[in-house]
Amino acid sequence: MVIAAESTELFVGPRTALLQVVRLSSPLLTGPVHAHVSGPGLRSPRHGGSLAHGPFGYELGVDVSEHPPGAVVPAQVVVRSSAGEETCAFSLVVGSPGWTVHLVGHVAADAPFAALRAHLDLALTDRAYRFAVTSVELLQPYWDTFPEHRSLLLRLVAEGRVEVVGAESTVVGVQPVLSSLPAGLPLRGSLAEASRAVYSSFLRLRAGAAAPHVMLPVGDAREAPDPLVMAIHHDWSARYTWPRVVCSLPRDYYVRGSVPVPRAAADDSPAAVFASHASRLTGAAFPVAALSRAAVAHPREAFDLQSEVVSRSLRALTSTVESSVVVWNPAASACTDIVSVHLPYARNVHVESDGVVLPTLVDGVTVTFLARDVPARGWRTYSLVEDDVDHGWKRGYGTEIASTHYVLSYDPIASLVAVDGPMLEAPRLVGPISVWHSEVGEKMVGSTTVVLWNGVGHLGPSALVGVLGSRSPSCGTLPSVASRLTLAGPALGPASPEVTPVFARYWLHEPAPLGGLPANVRLEVLGPALLRVVVVSDGEAFSGVVRLSLPPGWSASWDSMPVSVPAGGHVSAEVRLVAPRTPGCHPVRAVLEGLPFEVYDVALLGVPEWDGDDPVEVLWVASTPSSVSVRPGSSALVRIVVASGAHGDLPVQARLLSPRPTWELVGPFCVGGLLPAQGRLPLDFTFEAPPWATPGRWSAVVRVTAGPLVRTTAPITLEVAD
């Protein structure tokens, strides 16, 4: 018989007389098993009952109270079973009692509503269950859809059985401890297997713990809670004294465990840095709404929002500095990098700093130079001076370019490029190629363009931002309190959606609208001719009006209703409809007025003899350009046409999805309009290449939404031609 003995971090028995668990395993152990452990200062019962078989094997309690935690004690175990008696020597590592493992069930922001409901049901079934909602982005849509569950959720929050993690919530009115939550441990297999997985995670996590507590999120955050969570909670407590394994909230771990709460990550994007400085300097309000939305929005929308904040902030900041060019550094350390500014028209100029002429590249209307040692989160100013010198690109020879950091060589036989320099991935370049020289750097042009700038040790975009200003060079950090302007500046970012009305069930397509949605409206279909209109408040008390927009031929028991909703409450009213005999899809809209923008919900009602299998589409893309081409300095429309077979108007929003290099060329990201009943609607985007644009070709699509309906166009080729 082969016996294996191993000490664990498990303890059993009363806290005043703890026994450390030694696990025994053997493929041959059968029937009742008896064992005892001996060794210096170790005691276990010699004539106790048969051992219990737990999640970790046969488990024997040993008194180790004469030794401190961490001590290594030579030990021997004697095991008796129906297979005979066996002796095994092993090293017993004395464990550390007093630890707690906080199992945290959680449901994520993009989980289906059914997942959140399942967590609520488990909390109602088992009072020991607690869970975290990792964002109000899930909670607000859920409450807008099921306002009758609000009191239940608020009660569970008040009882400490539900916690909201993330940004501060006006919905629940609590201050979250955490801004985020790690991914959960999947619980698979049997209860014993899941218990062993929790124990393994405990051993791993406790190594870096600052207190005898570890937090272990469990389960898939987008699905219903795993029943093993509560099975472990109850079974472990019945078996072991330490470590405690309990279902908890993040708050329990950080507050009761005296564990330091990690600081929320600060937004150190250029947009946030520039806006913070502009806000303090000019008195303009910090663009909380724009940057909060950018943190969760589609990457293209986030880019547009941050670009707008940067543009407005730099405009406000630069207005306080007299100079031809102001170079701003959003980083937390001084920076030397290349800077480009675009002139309104072509000029022969060079750049000067404190009277010193700097190497300058003038490429059309673009002026490029190296800005050295721009202070951390500060600025440096430069002058543009007229001259009659050619500072442009000059054609060179050969197949090699160089800078102060790198040498790039092109081999026409291999076609692959070699770069002589550290930590630089060779760019993909296919010939024929040409090389060009300037005062600021050199470039190689082939299937793409690669530029090596003097004084710059990277190929990526510059960290510095150059802005045209007025005159007089200087250098400094951001102005002190004594020199701040007293007048409030312009708004530093948008505060509400540019395309309205907003679809009430926005979460089907995107995060919460810019500026949030303090009130919402919902249409429930109770029958072919009966609807319920529900208005909810997700913040303070709300007063407004609900108006019904009916398709031609329809009538309703009412078409306008004033509403007054208490803070966090909801009101509802039924509306009876009389339908025409025209078969087809008839959209009925409820529009909520009283917010800074209108919000609508839509019910797509079918009049017999029409159903979803009817060949007439409710929404489709009628026209899409196969390609749109512009030259640098010109623009063109990207027009798509959508059509509807519905017997009523539909608000439409369209988003142009394209690769990153096109984001500054084509926009806006989102356009909207009202698609007339059984009609068509053109939706236009502008594709505009500035004079300094680099030729290229990309593929894009437009995604169209009308209430719950979604359609996507065929690919559109966008080209900036030579």
PDB file of N, CA and C in Angstrom, residues 82-127:
ATOM      1  N   SER A  82      -8.785  -1.735   5.950  1.00  0.00           N
ATOM      2  CA  SER A  82      -9.010  -3.139   5.612  1.00  0.00           C
ATOM      3  C   SER A  82      -7.863  -3.704   4.801  1.00  0.00           C
ATOM      4  N   ALA A  83      -7.044  -2.826   4.201  1.00  0.00           N
ATOM      5  CA  ALA A  83      -5.899  -3.283   3.409  1.00  0.00           C
ATOM      6  C   ALA A  83      -4.677  -3.532   4.276  1.00  0.00           C
ATOM      7  N   GLY A  84      -4.738  -3.229   5.583  1.00  0.00           N
ATOM      8  CA  GLY A  84      -3.610  -3.432   6.470  1.00  0.00           C
ATOM      9  C   GLY A  84      -3.147  -2.146   7.101  1.00  0.00           C
ATOM     10  N   GLU A  85      -1.917  -2.177   7.654  1.00  0.00           N
ATOM     11  CA  GLU A  85      -1.352  -1.003   8.315  1.00  0.00           C
ATOM     12  C   GLU A  85      -0.149  -0.507   7.538  1.00  0.00           C
ATOM     13  N   GLU A  86      -0.030   0.797   7.418  1.00  0.00           N
ATOM     14  CA  GLU A  86       1.052   1.403   6.644  1.00  0.00           C
ATOM     15  C   GLU A  86       1.570   2.610   7.404  1.00  0.00           C
ATOM     16  N   THR A  87       2.865   2.849   7.304  1.00  0.00           N
ATOM     17  CA  THR A  87       3.504   3.989   7.953  1.00  0.00           C
ATOM     18  C   THR A  87       4.136   4.883   6.893  1.00  0.00           C
ATOM     19  N   CYS A  88       4.008   6.202   7.085  1.00  0.00           N
ATOM     20  CA  CYS A  88       4.543   7.153   6.104  1.00  0.00           C
ATOM     21  C   CYS A  88       5.159   8.333   6.843  1.00  0.00           C
ATOM     22  N   ALA A  89       6.405   8.651   6.511  1.00  0.00           N
ATOM     23  CA  ALA A  89       7.061   9.825   7.081  1.00  0.00           C
ATOM     24  C   ALA A  89       6.831  11.024   6.164  1.00  0.00           C
ATOM     25  N   PHE A  90       6.657  12.208   6.762  1.00  0.00           N
ATOM     26  CA  PHE A  90       6.455  13.417   5.969  1.00  0.00           C
ATOM     27  C   PHE A  90       6.838  14.630   6.809  1.00  0.00           C
ATOM     28  N   SER A  91       6.962  15.765   6.163  1.00  0.00           N
ATOM     29  CA  SER A  91       7.249  17.024   6.861  1.00  0.00           C
ATOM     30  C   SER A  91       5.954  17.803   7.016  1.00  0.00           C
ATOM     31  N   LEU A  92       5.585  18.087   8.256  1.00  0.00           N
ATOM     32  CA  LEU A  92       4.359  18.830   8.520  1.00  0.00           C
ATOM     33  C   LEU A  92       4.719  20.311   8.639  1.00  0.00           C
ATOM     34  N   VAL A  93       4.156  21.114   7.737  1.00  0.00           N
ATOM     35  CA  VAL A  93       4.344  22.562   7.781  1.00  0.00           C
ATOM     36  C   VAL A  93       3.179  23.151   8.566  1.00  0.00           C
ATOM     37  N   VAL A  94       3.477  23.777   9.698  1.00  0.00           N
ATOM     38  CA  VAL A  94       2.427  24.305  10.565  1.00  0.00           C
ATOM     39  C   VAL A  94       1.719  25.460   9.858  1.00  0.00           C
ATOM     40  N   GLY A  95       0.411  25.390   9.794  1.00  0.00           N
ATOM     41  CA  GLY A  95      -0.376  26.381   9.069  1.00  0.00           C
ATOM     42  C   GLY A  95      -0.684  27.619   9.882  1.00  0.00           C
ATOM     43  N   SER A  96      -1.370  28.559   9.211  1.00  0.00           N
ATOM     44  CA  SER A  96      -1.745  29.833   9.837  1.00  0.00           C
ATOM     45  C   SER A  96      -3.259  29.927   9.886  1.00  0.00           C
ATOM     46  N   PRO A  97      -3.865  29.760  11.051  1.00  0.00           N
ATOM     47  CA  PRO A  97      -5.322  29.915  11.135  1.00  0.00           C
ATOM     48  C   PRO A  97      -5.706  31.386  11.074  1.00  0.00           C
ATOM     49  N   GLY A  98      -7.001  31.655  10.959  1.00  0.00           N
ATOM     50  CA  GLY A  98      -7.501  33.022  11.029  1.00  0.00           C
ATOM     51  C   GLY A  98      -7.784  33.667   9.688  1.00  0.00           C
ATOM     52  N   TRP A  99      -7.600  32.942   8.601  1.00  0.00           N
ATOM     53  CA  TRP A  99      -7.829  33.523   7.276  1.00  0.00           C
ATOM     54  C   TRP A  99      -9.295  33.412   6.874  1.00  0.00           C
ATOM     55  N   THR A 100      -9.732  34.370   6.036  1.00  0.00           N
ATOM     56  CA  THR A 100     -11.089  34.355   5.479  1.00  0.00           C
ATOM     57  C   THR A 100     -11.007  34.525   3.972  1.00  0.00           C
ATOM     58  N   VAL A 101     -11.723  33.676   3.266  1.00  0.00           N
ATOM     59  CA  VAL A 101     -11.855  33.776   1.812  1.00  0.00           C
ATOM     60  C   VAL A 101     -13.239  34.339   1.517  1.00  0.00           C
ATOM     61  N   HIS A 102     -13.275  35.508   0.873  1.00  0.00           N
ATOM     62  CA  HIS A 102     -14.537  36.155   0.538  1.00  0.00           C
ATOM     63  C   HIS A 102     -14.919  35.786  -0.894  1.00  0.00           C
ATOM     64  N   LEU A 103     -15.887  34.893  -1.031  1.00  0.00           N
ATOM     65  CA  LEU A 103     -16.398  34.555  -2.360  1.00  0.00           C
ATOM     66  C   LEU A 103     -17.363  35.651  -2.798  1.00  0.00           C
ATOM     67  N   VAL A 104     -17.129  36.238  -3.959  1.00  0.00           N
ATOM     68  CA  VAL A 104     -17.958  37.336  -4.445  1.00  0.00           C
ATOM     69  C   VAL A 104     -18.639  36.910  -5.745  1.00  0.00           C
ATOM     70  N   GLY A 105     -19.933  36.671  -5.678  1.00  0.00           N
ATOM     71  CA  GLY A 105     -20.707  36.490  -6.898  1.00  0.00           C
ATOM     72  C   GLY A 105     -20.920  37.843  -7.548  1.00  0.00           C
ATOM     73  N   HIS A 106     -20.917  37.887  -8.876  1.00  0.00           N
ATOM     74  CA  HIS A 106     -21.030  39.190  -9.532  1.00  0.00           C
ATOM     75  C   HIS A 106     -21.711  39.038 -10.880  1.00  0.00           C
ATOM     76  N   VAL A 107     -22.355  40.135 -11.282  1.00  0.00           N
ATOM     77  CA  VAL A 107     -23.049  40.179 -12.564  1.00  0.00           C
ATOM     78  C   VAL A 107     -22.582  41.439 -13.277  1.00  0.00           C
ATOM     79  N   ALA A 108     -22.226  41.298 -14.555  1.00  0.00           N
ATOM     80  CA  ALA A 108     -21.528  42.363 -15.282  1.00  0.00           C
ATOM     81  C   ALA A 108     -22.489  43.303 -15.979  1.00  0.00           C
ATOM     82  N   ALA A 109     -21.894  44.417 -16.484  1.00  0.00           N
ATOM     83  CA  ALA A 109     -22.683  45.479 -17.096  1.00  0.00           C
ATOM     84  C   ALA A 109     -23.396  45.025 -18.349  1.00  0.00           C
ATOM     85  N   ASP A 110     -22.783  44.082 -19.099  1.00  0.00           N
ATOM     86  CA  ASP A 110     -23.389  43.679 -20.364  1.00  0.00           C
ATOM     87  C   ASP A 110     -24.070  42.317 -20.272  1.00  0.00           C
ATOM     88  N   ALA A 111     -24.412  41.898 -19.055  1.00  0.00           N
ATOM     89  CA  ALA A 111     -25.107  40.627 -18.893  1.00  0.00           C
ATOM     90  C   ALA A 111     -26.576  40.765 -19.290  1.00  0.00           C
ATOM     91  N   PRO A 112     -27.180  39.682 -19.744  1.00  0.00           N
ATOM     92  CA  PRO A 112     -28.633  39.739 -20.007  1.00  0.00           C
ATOM     93  C   PRO A 112     -29.416  40.023 -18.738  1.00  0.00           C
ATOM     94  N   PHE A 113     -30.595  40.601 -18.913  1.00  0.00           N
ATOM     95  CA  PHE A 113     -31.431  40.884 -17.748  1.00  0.00           C
ATOM     96  C   PHE A 113     -31.734  39.611 -16.958  1.00  0.00           C
ATOM     97  N   ALA A 114     -31.865  38.480 -17.678  1.00  0.00           N
ATOM     98  CA  ALA A 114     -32.185  37.217 -17.003  1.00  0.00           C
ATOM     99  C   ALA A 114     -31.095  36.833 -16.008  1.00  0.00           C
ATOM    100  N   ALA A 115     -29.837  37.199 -16.298  1.00  0.00           N
ATOM    101  CA  ALA A 115     -28.747  36.870 -15.379  1.00  0.00           C
ATOM    102  C   ALA A 115     -28.898  37.636 -14.073  1.00  0.00           C
ATOM    103  N   LEU A 116     -29.204  38.943 -14.158  1.00  0.00           N
ATOM    104  CA  LEU A 116     -29.410  39.730 -12.950  1.00  0.00           C
ATOM    105  C   LEU A 116     -30.605  39.207 -12.171  1.00  0.00           C
ATOM    106  N   ARG A 117     -31.668  38.855 -12.878  1.00  0.00           N
ATOM    107  CA  ARG A 117     -32.848  38.317 -12.197  1.00  0.00           C
ATOM    108  C   ARG A 117     -32.507  37.027 -11.460  1.00  0.00           C
ATOM    109  N   ALA A 118     -31.643  36.179 -12.058  1.00  0.00           N
ATOM    110  CA  ALA A 118     -31.257  34.926 -11.408  1.00  0.00           C
ATOM    111  C   ALA A 118     -30.471  35.188 -10.128  1.00  0.00           C
ATOM    112  N   HIS A 119     -29.607  36.205 -10.132  1.00  0.00           N
ATOM    113  CA  HIS A 119     -28.878  36.559  -8.909  1.00  0.00           C
ATOM    114  C   HIS A 119     -29.850  37.055  -7.837  1.00  0.00           C
ATOM    115  N   LEU A 120     -30.833  37.848  -8.247  1.00  0.00           N
ATOM    116  CA  LEU A 120     -31.835  38.322  -7.292  1.00  0.00           C
ATOM    117  C   LEU A 120     -32.632  37.157  -6.713  1.00  0.00           C
ATOM    118  N   ASP A 121     -33.024  36.215  -7.565  1.00  0.00           N
ATOM    119  CA  ASP A 121     -33.802  35.069  -7.096  1.00  0.00           C
ATOM    120  C   ASP A 121     -33.018  34.249  -6.080  1.00  0.00           C
ATOM    121  N   LEU A 122     -31.704  34.065  -6.331  1.00  0.00           N
ATOM    122  CA  LEU A 122     -30.893  33.300  -5.380  1.00  0.00           C
ATOM    123  C   LEU A 122     -30.778  34.047  -4.058  1.00  0.00           C
ATOM    124  N   ALA A 123     -30.645  35.384  -4.120  1.00  0.00           N
ATOM    125  CA  ALA A 123     -30.568  36.172  -2.888  1.00  0.00           C
ATOM    126  C   ALA A 123     -31.861  36.071  -2.090  1.00  0.00           C
ATOM    127  N   LEU A 124     -33.002  35.980  -2.795  1.00  0.00           N
ATOM    128  CA  LEU A 124     -34.284  35.841  -2.105  1.00  0.00           C
ATOM    129  C   LEU A 124     -34.468  34.435  -1.539  1.00  0.00           C
ATOM    130  N   THR A 125     -33.876  33.439  -2.204  1.00  0.00           N
ATOM    131  CA  THR A 125     -34.006  32.054  -1.759  1.00  0.00           C
ATOM    132  C   THR A 125     -33.079  31.748  -0.596  1.00  0.00           C
ATOM    133  N   ASP A 126     -31.853  32.267  -0.662  1.00  0.00           N
ATOM    134  CA  ASP A 126     -30.836  31.980   0.356  1.00  0.00           C
ATOM    135  C   ASP A 126     -30.319  33.314   0.897  1.00  0.00           C
ATOM    136  N   ARG A 127     -30.665  33.635   2.149  1.00  0.00           N
ATOM    137  CA  ARG A 127     -30.294  34.935   2.718  1.00  0.00           C
ATOM    138  C   ARG A 127     -28.795  35.104   2.860  1.00  0.00           C
TER     139      ARG A 127
END
